[in-house]
Short mmCIF file of C-alpha atoms in Angstrom, two decimals:
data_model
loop_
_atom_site.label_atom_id
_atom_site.label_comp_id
_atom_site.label_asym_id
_atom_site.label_seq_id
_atom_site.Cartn_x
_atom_site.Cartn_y
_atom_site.Cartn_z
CA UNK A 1 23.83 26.70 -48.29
CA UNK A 2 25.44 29.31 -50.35
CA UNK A 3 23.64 31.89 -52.25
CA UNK A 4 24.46 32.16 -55.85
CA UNK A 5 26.13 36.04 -56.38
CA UNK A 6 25.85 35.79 -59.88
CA UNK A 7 22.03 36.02 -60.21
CA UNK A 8 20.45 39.16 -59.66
CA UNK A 9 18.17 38.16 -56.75
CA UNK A 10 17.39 40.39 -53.18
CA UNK A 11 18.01 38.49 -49.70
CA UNK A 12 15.46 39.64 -47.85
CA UNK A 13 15.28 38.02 -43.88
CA UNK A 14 11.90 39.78 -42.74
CA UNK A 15 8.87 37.96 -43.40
CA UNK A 16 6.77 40.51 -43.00
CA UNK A 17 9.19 42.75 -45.35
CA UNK A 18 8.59 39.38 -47.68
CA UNK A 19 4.77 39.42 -47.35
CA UNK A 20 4.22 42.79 -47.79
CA UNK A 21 6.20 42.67 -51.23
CA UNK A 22 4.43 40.03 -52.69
CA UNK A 23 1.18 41.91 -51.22
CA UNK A 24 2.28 44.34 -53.78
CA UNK A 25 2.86 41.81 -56.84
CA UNK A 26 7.05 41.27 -56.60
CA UNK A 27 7.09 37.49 -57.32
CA UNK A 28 8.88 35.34 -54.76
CA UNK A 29 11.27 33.32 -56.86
CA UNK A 30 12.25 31.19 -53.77
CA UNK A 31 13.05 30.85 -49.86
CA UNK A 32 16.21 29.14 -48.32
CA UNK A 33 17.70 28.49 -45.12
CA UNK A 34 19.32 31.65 -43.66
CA UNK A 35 22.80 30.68 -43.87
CA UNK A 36 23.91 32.08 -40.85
CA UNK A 37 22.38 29.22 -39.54
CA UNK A 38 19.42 30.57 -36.92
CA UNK A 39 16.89 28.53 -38.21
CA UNK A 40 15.11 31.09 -40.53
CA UNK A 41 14.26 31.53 -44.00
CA UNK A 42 15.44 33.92 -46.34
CA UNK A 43 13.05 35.14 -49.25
CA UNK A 44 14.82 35.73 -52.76
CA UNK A 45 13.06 37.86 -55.32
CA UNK A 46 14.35 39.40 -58.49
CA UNK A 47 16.32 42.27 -58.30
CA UNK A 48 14.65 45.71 -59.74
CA UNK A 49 14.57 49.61 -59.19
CA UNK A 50 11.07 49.08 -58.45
CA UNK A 51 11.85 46.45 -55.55
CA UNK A 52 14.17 48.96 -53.93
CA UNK A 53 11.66 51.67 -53.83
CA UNK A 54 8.90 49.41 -52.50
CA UNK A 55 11.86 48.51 -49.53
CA UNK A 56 12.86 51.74 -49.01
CA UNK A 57 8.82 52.71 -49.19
CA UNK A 58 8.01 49.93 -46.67
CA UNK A 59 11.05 50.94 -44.30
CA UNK A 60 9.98 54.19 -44.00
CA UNK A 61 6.59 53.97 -43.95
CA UNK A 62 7.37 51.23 -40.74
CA UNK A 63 9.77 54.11 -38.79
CA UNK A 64 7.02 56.95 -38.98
CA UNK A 65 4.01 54.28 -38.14
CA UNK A 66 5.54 52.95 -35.36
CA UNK A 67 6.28 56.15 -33.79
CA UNK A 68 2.55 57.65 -34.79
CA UNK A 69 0.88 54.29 -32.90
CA UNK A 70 2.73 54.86 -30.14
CA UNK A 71 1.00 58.26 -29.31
CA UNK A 72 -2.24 57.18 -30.52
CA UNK A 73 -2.17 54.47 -27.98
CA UNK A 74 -5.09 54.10 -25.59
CA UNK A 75 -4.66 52.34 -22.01
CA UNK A 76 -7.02 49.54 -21.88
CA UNK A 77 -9.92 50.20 -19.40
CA UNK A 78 -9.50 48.56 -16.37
CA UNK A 79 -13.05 48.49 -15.31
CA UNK A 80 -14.73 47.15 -18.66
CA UNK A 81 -14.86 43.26 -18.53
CA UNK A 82 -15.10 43.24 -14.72
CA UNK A 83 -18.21 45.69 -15.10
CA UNK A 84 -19.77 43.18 -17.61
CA UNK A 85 -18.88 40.35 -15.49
CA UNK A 86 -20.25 41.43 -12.38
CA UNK A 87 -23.59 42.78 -14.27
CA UNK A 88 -24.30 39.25 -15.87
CA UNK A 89 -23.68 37.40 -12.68
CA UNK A 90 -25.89 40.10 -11.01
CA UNK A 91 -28.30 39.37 -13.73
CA UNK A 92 -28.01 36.00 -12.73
CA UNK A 93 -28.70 36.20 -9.08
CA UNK A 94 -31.62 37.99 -9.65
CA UNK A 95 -33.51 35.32 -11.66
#
């Protein structure tokens, strides 16, 4: 399926990049089949300054989170469920 050029609309191929815009009240005019034919959806919404500075907000917002959860990362405790288990089924030998 082609896209029509002549109508101000904004491919957009993330979903979450979708989601989050509408999130923020941009009105999704419509989806279609990506056509470079991969099986995924493309999400079409009117074309605005205000859409490109909610992308461009998202975008970067995305590249500085991602490297900020990275070092706020904690390594799961590896000692935690098997201390509960082994409690409870001590708990249960005892009764």
């Amino acid at each position: 399926m082609k896209f029509n050029t002549d109508k101000p609309y904004k491919v957009i191929h993330s979903q979450k990049l979708a989601g989050h815009l509408m999130a923020r009240g941009f009105v999704l005019v419509r989806t279609e089949p990506d056509r470079r034919g991969n099986g995924r959806n493309v999400f079409l919404f009117r074309k605005s300054d205000e859409l490109e500075r909610a992308i461009t907000e998202y975008s970067s917002s995305r590249s500085q989170s991602e490297w900020s959860d990275v070092s706020q990362c904690k390594r799961p405790s590896t000692d935690g469920p098997e201390r509960a288990r082994s409690s409870t089924h001590a708990n249960r030998s005892q009764d």
